[in-house]
Coordinates of C-alpha atoms in Angstrom, one line a residue:
M1 CA -47.3 76.2 245.7
Y2 CA -45.3 78.7 244.7
K3 CA -45.6 82.1 245.7
L4 CA -46.0 84.8 243.1
L5 CA -45.9 88.2 243.5
L6 CA -47.0 90.7 241.3
V7 CA -45.5 94.4 240.2
D8 CA -46.3 97.0 237.7
D9 CA -47.3 100.6 238.1
E10 CA -50.4 100.2 236.4
S11 CA -53.4 99.2 237.4
I12 CA -55.4 97.7 234.8
V13 CA -52.1 96.1 233.9
R14 CA -52.0 93.8 236.7
E15 CA -55.9 93.7 237.1
S16 CA -56.1 91.9 234.0
I17 CA -53.0 89.9 234.3
S18 CA -54.8 88.8 237.8
K19 CA -57.8 87.7 236.7
L20 CA -56.2 86.1 232.9
I21 CA -54.5 83.0 234.7
N22 CA -55.8 80.5 237.0
W23 CA -53.0 80.8 238.9
E24 CA -54.8 77.4 240.8
K25 CA -54.0 75.1 237.7
Y26 CA -50.2 75.3 237.9
N27 CA -50.0 75.5 242.1
I28 CA -49.2 79.3 242.6
S29 CA -50.7 81.3 245.0
L30 CA -50.8 85.0 244.1
I31 CA -49.9 86.7 247.1
G32 CA -49.4 89.9 246.5
S33 CA -50.2 92.7 243.2
C34 CA -48.3 95.8 243.8
S35 CA -47.5 99.4 241.9
N36 CA -43.9 99.5 243.2
A37 CA -41.2 98.4 243.7
I38 CA -40.7 100.0 247.5
E39 CA -44.0 97.9 248.4
A40 CA -42.7 94.6 246.4
I41 CA -39.8 94.8 248.4
D42 CA -41.4 95.0 251.3
I43 CA -44.3 92.4 251.1
A44 CA -40.5 90.3 249.8
K45 CA -38.8 90.3 252.8
K46 CA -42.3 88.5 254.9
N47 CA -42.6 85.9 252.9
K48 CA -41.0 83.6 251.1
I49 CA -41.8 85.2 247.3
D50 CA -40.6 81.7 244.7
I51 CA -41.8 84.2 241.1
I52 CA -41.5 87.9 240.7
I53 CA -43.4 89.5 237.4
T54 CA -42.6 92.7 236.7
D55 CA -42.8 95.5 235.0
I56 CA -39.2 97.1 233.7
K57 CA -39.9 100.6 233.5
M58 CA -41.7 101.9 236.9
P59 CA -41.6 105.2 238.7
V60 CA -38.7 106.0 241.7
M61 CA -37.6 102.1 241.3
N62 CA -37.9 100.2 237.9
G63 CA -37.4 97.1 237.8
I64 CA -34.2 96.1 236.8
E65 CA -33.1 98.1 240.3
L66 CA -36.1 95.8 242.2
I67 CA -34.7 92.5 240.7
K68 CA -31.0 93.8 242.1
N69 CA -31.9 95.0 245.0
V70 CA -34.3 91.4 246.4
K71 CA -31.2 89.9 245.3
G72 CA -29.2 92.0 247.2
L73 CA -31.0 90.7 250.6
G74 CA -30.4 87.1 249.7
I75 CA -34.1 86.5 248.2
D76 CA -33.5 83.7 245.7
C77 CA -36.2 83.4 243.3
E78 CA -37.1 83.3 240.2
F79 CA -38.0 86.7 237.5
I80 CA -40.4 87.2 234.5
I81 CA -39.9 90.9 233.2
L82 CA -42.5 92.6 231.7
S83 CA -41.6 95.2 228.9
G84 CA -42.4 97.2 225.9
Y85 CA -41.5 97.3 222.3
N86 CA -38.7 100.3 222.9
E87 CA -36.4 99.0 226.3
F88 CA -33.4 97.0 224.4
E89 CA -31.4 98.3 226.9
F90 CA -33.3 97.2 229.6
A91 CA -34.0 93.9 228.5
K92 CA -30.1 93.6 227.9
N93 CA -29.4 94.9 231.8
A94 CA -32.2 92.2 233.0
M95 CA -30.1 89.2 230.7
Q96 CA -27.4 90.1 232.9
E97 CA -29.0 89.9 236.1
N98 CA -29.3 86.3 235.1
V99 CA -33.8 87.2 234.1
K100 CA -34.1 84.8 231.2
H101 CA -37.8 85.3 231.0
Y102 CA -39.2 88.3 228.8
I103 CA -42.6 88.7 228.2
L104 CA -43.4 92.0 225.5
K105 CA -46.3 94.1 225.8
P106 CA -49.2 93.6 225.2
C107 CA -48.9 90.0 226.1
S108 CA -51.3 87.0 225.8
E109 CA -52.2 84.6 228.8
K110 CA -50.6 81.7 226.2
E111 CA -47.2 83.8 226.6
I112 CA -47.7 84.3 230.0
E113 CA -48.8 80.8 231.3
E114 CA -45.2 79.5 228.7
A115 CA -42.9 81.3 230.7
L116 CA -44.7 80.2 234.1
L117 CA -44.2 76.8 233.1
K118 CA -40.4 77.2 232.2
T119 CA -39.8 79.3 235.3
I120 CA -41.5 76.6 237.6
S121 CA -39.8 73.9 235.4
D122 CA -36.6 76.0 236.2
I123 CA -37.4 76.2 239.9
N124 CA -37.9 72.6 240.1
S125 CA -34.8 71.8 238.6
K126 CA -32.7 74.4 240.9
R127 CA -34.4 72.8 244.4
M128 CA -33.8 69.3 242.9
I129 CA -29.8 70.0 242.4
E130 CA -30.6 71.7 246.3
K131 CA -32.0 68.8 247.8
K132 CA -29.3 66.8 246.2
M133 CA -26.7 68.3 247.7
E134 CA -28.3 69.1 250.9
A135 CA -28.3 65.2 251.2
Q136 CA -24.8 65.1 250.0
Q137 CA -23.7 66.7 253.2
F138 CA -26.0 65.1 255.5
V139 CA -24.9 62.1 255.1
Q140 CA -20.9 63.5 255.7
H141 CA -22.3 65.6 258.6
I142 CA -24.2 62.0 259.4
F143 CA -20.8 59.6 259.5
L144 CA -18.7 62.5 260.5
Q145 CA -20.7 62.4 263.8
Q146 CA -20.6 58.5 264.0
F147 CA -16.7 59.2 263.7
I148 CA -16.5 61.7 266.3
N149 CA -18.3 60.0 268.6
L150 CA -16.5 56.3 268.0
V151 CA -12.9 58.3 268.6
L152 CA -14.3 60.3 271.6
Q153 CA -15.8 56.4 273.0
N154 CA -12.0 55.6 272.7
K155 CA -13.1 52.7 270.0
E156 CA -11.0 52.6 266.8
P157 CA -13.3 53.7 264.0
D158 CA -13.5 50.9 261.6
L159 CA -11.3 50.8 258.3
E160 CA -15.4 50.6 256.5
M161 CA -15.8 53.8 258.4
E162 CA -12.4 55.4 257.6
H163 CA -12.5 54.2 253.5
W164 CA -16.3 56.3 253.2
L165 CA -15.1 59.3 254.8
N166 CA -12.1 59.3 252.5
I167 CA -14.9 58.5 249.3
L168 CA -17.8 61.1 250.4
F169 CA -14.0 63.3 251.1
S170 CA -12.7 63.0 248.2
D171 CA -13.0 65.8 246.6
Y172 CA -11.5 67.8 249.4
D173 CA -7.5 68.1 250.3
K174 CA -7.5 69.6 253.5
L175 CA -10.2 69.1 256.3
F176 CA -10.2 72.9 258.8
W177 CA -11.4 73.0 262.0
V178 CA -12.0 76.7 263.0
S179 CA -13.1 77.8 266.8
F180 CA -13.7 81.2 269.0
N181 CA -13.5 81.0 273.0
W182 CA -17.7 81.5 274.0
D183 CA -18.5 79.8 277.3
E184 CA -22.2 82.3 277.6
D185 CA -25.6 81.2 276.1
I186 CA -26.5 81.1 272.5
N187 CA -29.5 83.2 272.1
N188 CA -29.8 83.0 267.7
P189 CA -28.5 80.0 267.2
E190 CA -30.2 80.1 263.2
G191 CA -28.1 83.5 263.0
V192 CA -24.4 81.6 264.3
Y193 CA -25.0 78.8 261.9
D194 CA -25.9 80.6 258.6
S195 CA -22.6 82.4 259.6
F196 CA -21.0 80.1 260.0
L197 CA -22.1 78.8 256.3
E198 CA -21.7 82.5 255.0
F199 CA -17.9 82.0 256.0
A200 CA -18.3 78.7 254.1
E201 CA -19.5 80.5 251.1
S202 CA -17.2 83.3 250.7
T203 CA -13.5 80.9 250.7
S204 CA -15.1 78.1 248.7
S205 CA -15.3 75.3 251.4
T206 CA -17.3 72.8 252.1
V207 CA -19.2 72.8 255.5
I208 CA -19.8 69.2 256.4
S209 CA -21.0 69.7 260.0
S210 CA -23.6 71.5 262.4
V211 CA -21.7 74.0 264.1
M212 CA -21.0 72.5 267.7
K213 CA -19.6 73.9 270.8
I214 CA -17.8 71.5 272.8
N215 CA -17.1 72.9 276.9
N216 CA -16.1 76.7 276.0
T217 CA -15.3 76.7 272.5
L218 CA -17.6 76.8 269.4
G219 CA -16.8 75.4 265.8
C220 CA -17.1 73.8 262.8
F221 CA -15.5 71.5 260.4
Y222 CA -14.8 72.4 257.0
F223 CA -13.6 70.6 253.8
S224 CA -11.3 72.9 251.1
T225 CA -9.3 72.6 248.5
K226 CA -7.0 75.2 249.6
D227 CA -3.7 75.6 251.3
E228 CA -5.1 78.6 254.1
L229 CA -8.4 79.7 254.5
P230 CA -8.2 83.6 254.3
Y231 CA -7.3 86.2 257.7
N232 CA -9.7 88.8 256.2
E233 CA -12.5 85.8 255.9
L234 CA -12.0 84.6 259.3
T235 CA -12.2 88.2 261.2
F236 CA -15.6 88.7 258.9
L237 CA -17.1 85.6 260.6
Q238 CA -15.7 86.8 264.4
K239 CA -17.5 90.1 263.2
R240 CA -20.6 88.2 262.1
L241 CA -20.9 86.3 265.0
L242 CA -20.7 89.7 267.4
E243 CA -23.9 90.3 265.8
Q244 CA -25.8 87.1 266.9
L245 CA -23.6 86.9 269.4
G246 CA -23.6 90.2 271.0
S247 CA -20.4 90.8 272.3
M248 CA -16.6 89.6 270.5
P249 CA -15.8 86.5 270.2
V250 CA -11.7 85.4 270.7
L251 CA -10.0 83.4 268.1
N252 CA -9.2 80.2 269.0
K253 CA -7.3 77.8 266.1
V254 CA -7.7 77.1 262.5
I255 CA -6.5 73.4 262.7
K256 CA -5.4 72.4 259.4
C257 CA -5.1 68.3 258.8
S258 CA -6.1 65.6 256.3
P259 CA -9.1 63.5 256.1
N260 CA -6.6 60.5 257.4
E261 CA -5.5 62.8 260.0
L262 CA -9.3 63.1 261.4
C263 CA -8.9 60.8 264.3
G264 CA -6.4 62.7 266.1
I265 CA -8.0 65.8 265.7
I266 CA -10.8 65.2 266.9
T267 CA -9.2 63.6 270.3
K268 CA -7.1 67.2 270.5
I269 CA -10.5 68.8 270.3
Y270 CA -12.7 67.3 272.2
K271 CA -10.7 65.8 274.9
K272 CA -13.1 64.3 278.2
S273 CA -16.0 65.9 276.8
S274 CA -18.8 63.8 278.1
Y275 CA -21.2 65.9 275.7
Y276 CA -21.4 68.8 273.3
L277 CA -24.1 71.2 271.7
I278 CA -24.7 70.8 268.1
I279 CA -26.1 74.2 266.6
N280 CA -28.1 74.7 262.7
R281 CA -31.8 76.2 261.8
D282 CA -33.5 73.4 263.8
G283 CA -32.0 75.3 267.0
I284 CA -29.6 73.5 269.8
S285 CA -29.2 69.6 270.6
R286 CA -28.0 67.8 273.3
C287 CA -25.3 65.2 271.6
D288 CA -24.1 62.7 274.7
I289 CA -20.9 61.2 273.6
K290 CA -22.7 57.5 275.7
G291 CA -25.4 57.6 272.7
A292 CA -29.2 56.0 273.5
Y293 CA -28.4 53.1 270.9
N294 CA -24.7 52.7 272.8
D295 CA -25.0 48.8 273.5
V296 CA -27.2 47.7 271.0
D297 CA -25.2 44.9 269.2
I298 CA -24.9 46.2 265.3
A299 CA -22.0 43.6 264.9
H300 CA -25.5 41.2 265.7
I301 CA -27.7 43.2 263.4
H302 CA -25.3 42.7 260.5
E303 CA -25.2 38.7 261.0
Q304 CA -28.3 38.3 260.6
F305 CA -28.8 40.3 257.3
V306 CA -25.7 38.7 256.1
K307 CA -27.2 35.1 256.6
Y308 CA -30.6 35.9 254.3
I309 CA -28.1 37.6 252.1
T310 CA -26.3 34.4 251.7
K311 CA -29.4 32.0 252.0
G312 CA -31.1 34.4 249.3
D313 CA -34.5 34.8 251.5
K314 CA -35.5 38.3 250.5
S315 CA -38.7 37.9 253.1
S316 CA -36.6 37.9 255.9
I317 CA -34.3 40.5 255.0
K318 CA -38.1 42.4 254.6
D319 CA -38.6 41.9 258.0
H320 CA -35.8 42.8 259.4
I321 CA -35.2 46.0 258.2
Q322 CA -39.2 46.9 259.2
S323 CA -38.1 45.3 262.6
L324 CA -34.9 47.8 263.2
F325 CA -36.9 50.8 262.2
Y326 CA -39.6 49.3 264.6
K327 CA -37.5 48.6 267.7
Y328 CA -35.3 51.8 266.7
D329 CA -35.8 55.9 265.9
R330 CA -35.2 56.5 261.5
N331 CA -31.9 58.2 261.6
F332 CA -30.0 55.0 263.8
S333 CA -32.2 52.3 261.7
V334 CA -30.6 53.9 258.1
M335 CA -27.3 54.4 260.3
V336 CA -26.9 50.5 261.0
C337 CA -28.3 49.3 257.2
T338 CA -25.7 52.4 256.0
K339 CA -23.0 50.6 257.6
L340 CA -24.2 47.0 256.5
L341 CA -23.9 48.4 252.7
I342 CA -20.2 50.1 253.5
K343 CA -19.4 46.8 254.2
Y344 CA -20.1 45.3 251.0
S345 CA -19.2 48.5 249.2
S346 CA -15.3 48.4 250.9
A347 CA -15.2 44.3 249.9
G348 CA -15.9 45.4 246.4
L349 CA -19.6 43.8 246.5
L350 CA -21.0 47.1 245.3
D351 CA -20.6 49.9 243.6
T352 CA -19.4 53.0 244.8
K353 CA -21.6 55.1 242.6
H354 CA -24.4 53.2 243.1
L355 CA -24.1 53.8 246.5
T356 CA -23.8 57.1 247.7
S357 CA -26.9 57.9 245.1
V358 CA -28.9 55.4 247.3
L359 CA -27.6 57.0 250.3
N360 CA -28.6 60.6 249.2
Q361 CA -31.9 59.4 248.2
V362 CA -32.6 57.6 251.4
Y363 CA -31.7 61.3 253.4
A364 CA -33.4 63.6 251.3
I365 CA -37.2 61.9 251.6
D366 CA -39.2 62.6 254.0
D367 CA -41.5 59.4 253.9
T368 CA -40.1 56.3 256.2
D369 CA -42.0 53.7 254.3
E370 CA -40.4 54.5 251.1
V371 CA -37.0 54.5 252.4
I372 CA -37.3 51.2 254.2
V373 CA -38.5 49.9 250.3
I374 CA -35.3 51.7 249.2
L375 CA -33.4 49.7 251.8
N376 CA -34.5 46.9 250.8
N377 CA -34.0 46.7 247.2
I378 CA -30.3 47.6 247.6
I379 CA -30.3 45.4 250.6
C380 CA -31.4 42.7 248.3
S381 CA -29.8 43.3 245.1
L382 CA -26.6 41.7 247.1
I383 CA -28.0 38.6 246.9
V384 CA -27.7 38.3 243.1
E385 CA -23.8 39.8 243.6
N386 CA -23.6 36.6 246.5
K387 CA -25.1 33.6 244.6
D388 CA -22.2 34.3 241.7
E389 CA -19.2 32.4 242.9
N390 CA -17.4 35.3 242.0
F391 CA -16.4 35.7 245.5
V392 CA -13.7 33.2 246.0
D393 CA -12.3 35.1 242.4
K394 CA -11.9 38.4 245.5
I395 CA -10.5 35.9 248.0
T396 CA -7.5 34.8 245.7
K397 CA -6.7 37.5 244.7
Y398 CA -7.1 39.1 248.0
I399 CA -4.2 37.1 249.5
D400 CA -2.5 37.3 246.6
E401 CA -1.6 40.7 247.3
H402 CA -1.3 40.4 251.1
L403 CA 0.3 37.5 252.1
D404 CA 2.4 39.6 254.3
D405 CA -0.6 39.8 257.0
S406 CA -0.2 37.4 259.5
N407 CA -4.2 37.5 260.5
L408 CA -5.2 36.2 256.7
T409 CA -7.3 33.2 257.8
L410 CA -11.0 31.7 256.1
K411 CA -12.3 33.3 259.6
W412 CA -11.2 36.8 258.7
C413 CA -12.1 36.3 254.8
A414 CA -15.5 35.6 255.7
K415 CA -16.5 37.7 258.0
E416 CA -14.1 40.9 256.5
L417 CA -14.3 40.4 253.6
V418 CA -17.2 38.9 251.4
F419 CA -19.3 38.4 254.7
L420 CA -20.8 35.0 254.1
N421 CA -20.6 31.7 256.2
E422 CA -17.6 30.1 256.5
D423 CA -18.7 26.5 255.7
Y424 CA -20.0 27.8 252.0
I425 CA -16.9 29.8 251.5
S426 CA -15.2 26.3 252.0
R427 CA -16.6 24.4 249.8
A428 CA -17.0 26.7 247.3
F429 CA -13.8 27.7 247.3
T430 CA -12.5 24.3 247.3
K431 CA -14.8 23.1 244.5
Q432 CA -13.4 26.3 242.5
V433 CA -9.7 26.5 243.2
G434 CA -9.0 22.8 243.6
Q435 CA -7.1 22.5 247.4
N436 CA -8.8 24.1 250.2
F437 CA -7.9 27.5 251.6
T438 CA -5.0 26.6 254.2
S439 CA -3.6 24.8 251.3
Y440 CA -3.7 27.6 248.8
L441 CA -2.5 30.4 251.3
N442 CA 0.6 28.3 252.2
H443 CA 1.6 27.1 248.4
K444 CA 1.2 30.9 247.8
R445 CA 3.4 31.5 251.0
I446 CA 5.8 29.3 249.8
E447 CA 6.2 30.7 246.2
R448 CA 6.8 34.0 247.6
A449 CA 9.1 32.8 250.4
K450 CA 11.4 30.9 247.4
N451 CA 11.5 33.8 245.4
L452 CA 13.0 36.0 247.8
I453 CA 15.6 33.1 249.3
S454 CA 16.7 33.4 246.2
L455 CA 17.2 37.4 245.8
M456 CA 18.7 37.3 249.7
S457 CA 22.6 38.5 250.1
E458 CA 24.5 36.5 252.8
D459 CA 24.0 39.0 255.3
E460 CA 20.1 39.4 255.3
K461 CA 18.3 36.8 257.6
I462 CA 16.0 33.7 256.8
Y463 CA 12.9 35.4 259.6
T464 CA 13.3 38.7 257.4
V465 CA 11.1 35.8 255.0
A466 CA 9.2 35.1 257.4
E467 CA 8.3 38.6 258.2
K468 CA 7.6 39.4 254.4
I469 CA 4.5 36.5 253.9
G470 CA 3.1 37.1 257.1
L471 CA 4.4 33.9 259.4
G472 CA 7.1 36.1 261.2
H473 CA 5.1 35.5 264.0
N474 CA 5.5 31.6 264.2
P475 CA 8.6 30.6 262.6
Q476 CA 8.8 27.3 263.1
Y477 CA 5.7 26.7 260.8
F478 CA 7.4 28.6 258.3
S479 CA 11.0 26.2 258.2
K480 CA 8.0 23.0 258.8
I481 CA 5.7 24.1 255.7
F482 CA 8.9 25.4 253.2
K483 CA 10.4 22.4 253.8
K484 CA 7.3 20.2 253.3
S485 CA 6.9 21.8 250.1
T486 CA 10.6 22.2 249.1
G487 CA 12.3 19.2 250.6
Y488 CA 14.9 21.8 252.1
T489 CA 14.6 24.0 255.2
P490 CA 14.9 27.7 254.4
K491 CA 18.5 28.1 255.5
E492 CA 19.5 25.0 253.2
Y493 CA 17.6 26.5 250.5
K494 CA 19.4 29.9 250.9
E495 CA 22.9 27.7 250.7
L496 CA 21.6 26.7 247.1
Y497 CA 21.4 30.1 245.8
N498 CA 24.7 31.2 247.4

């Protein structure tokens, strides 16, 4: 329900509008009818106001001054101005305050209702944009926290996680860790969090984590397009924290790095902590580095999903998702499904923009049943993608571009590239290409080796060619398959060109 405040120094106008409009019809609660701006500001401070209808010409404080004061208090609401015919200068000032809705007195019920409908539409549009932005930041926050935990548990973050972090933060060049020394309790977590948030707004940065307290350090991660964070703004943040904490915290570090250097930065910051505190508007919560679900075999859960996707078994996919949400909490279940989807996205089997949109939607919705439906739909959509045997083209393209990869095997492609059953891939590959995976890979490697050898100088060594085609670890095998293909050893083939 939208909360509305009516402000006019004429009682007859206030009473007329109050009785004229069917507020419930527009889902509006009229929470106050004020005779002056001072009274209105007092009510606005105590209530979360959505709409203020105000007369423009009032004693002591006029409507324009009321608007400026309300905005100055950080109250985010929409205004509808009531004005007489001869108040053009006031109207112009109202427009400068970004007031869109202006009604001339005397006004009819229809005029007021039309202004209310437009205002409600503006509020809804703004809320939708804010919710999408919040969801995007929450997705960033979730992955940053997962990344932090992986690093702190001395586990290597997988390539998909790093790939997705780069996608999420692709609009930002620099990452900053801003921290202060603070070894005491925090009695006003909301105020502390808002202080860091205000710093982000003043420096055109984006907060990508909750405020965190690690040992005796209080800090937050930001992304920015700037090379440096202004010192005067850091000083202002320090003063704001003084107001919230009761004494002055000492500026500790401002660490700058690129997203690719995040792993090293996290290790420096957290050192050997066993836990850290997360501080936001909801209060303070403890995050143990050894989490509640650390022993859950996520890889096995993913294998089951891949099996059902490969078979095209939508019923089992749905049951698997529901079972996941039944066994574990919502955040963990969403994270498991998200990591699965990121694997497919990283492999080019799921559009990145579509996945980002779906994740924003998932994290913005409160209804768990609706979240399950959304995840089920996108995971089931992967069935259609995988029934088309274009995954073979994907494998051949990957082989052509990564011949120097010594770990390139059919098993690796099945598990890390296309997420399908190895036997199924083998049959499909042979059918489409006309030779099995190993034969195709060897043929491509030998063709590349022949080209490299033909361009070698007399001083260059054969083993460098083996390394460039992914066989540096097994030069005997390289010589064997090269001679089988060409009739010459690599050394003999080189002599043909020198």
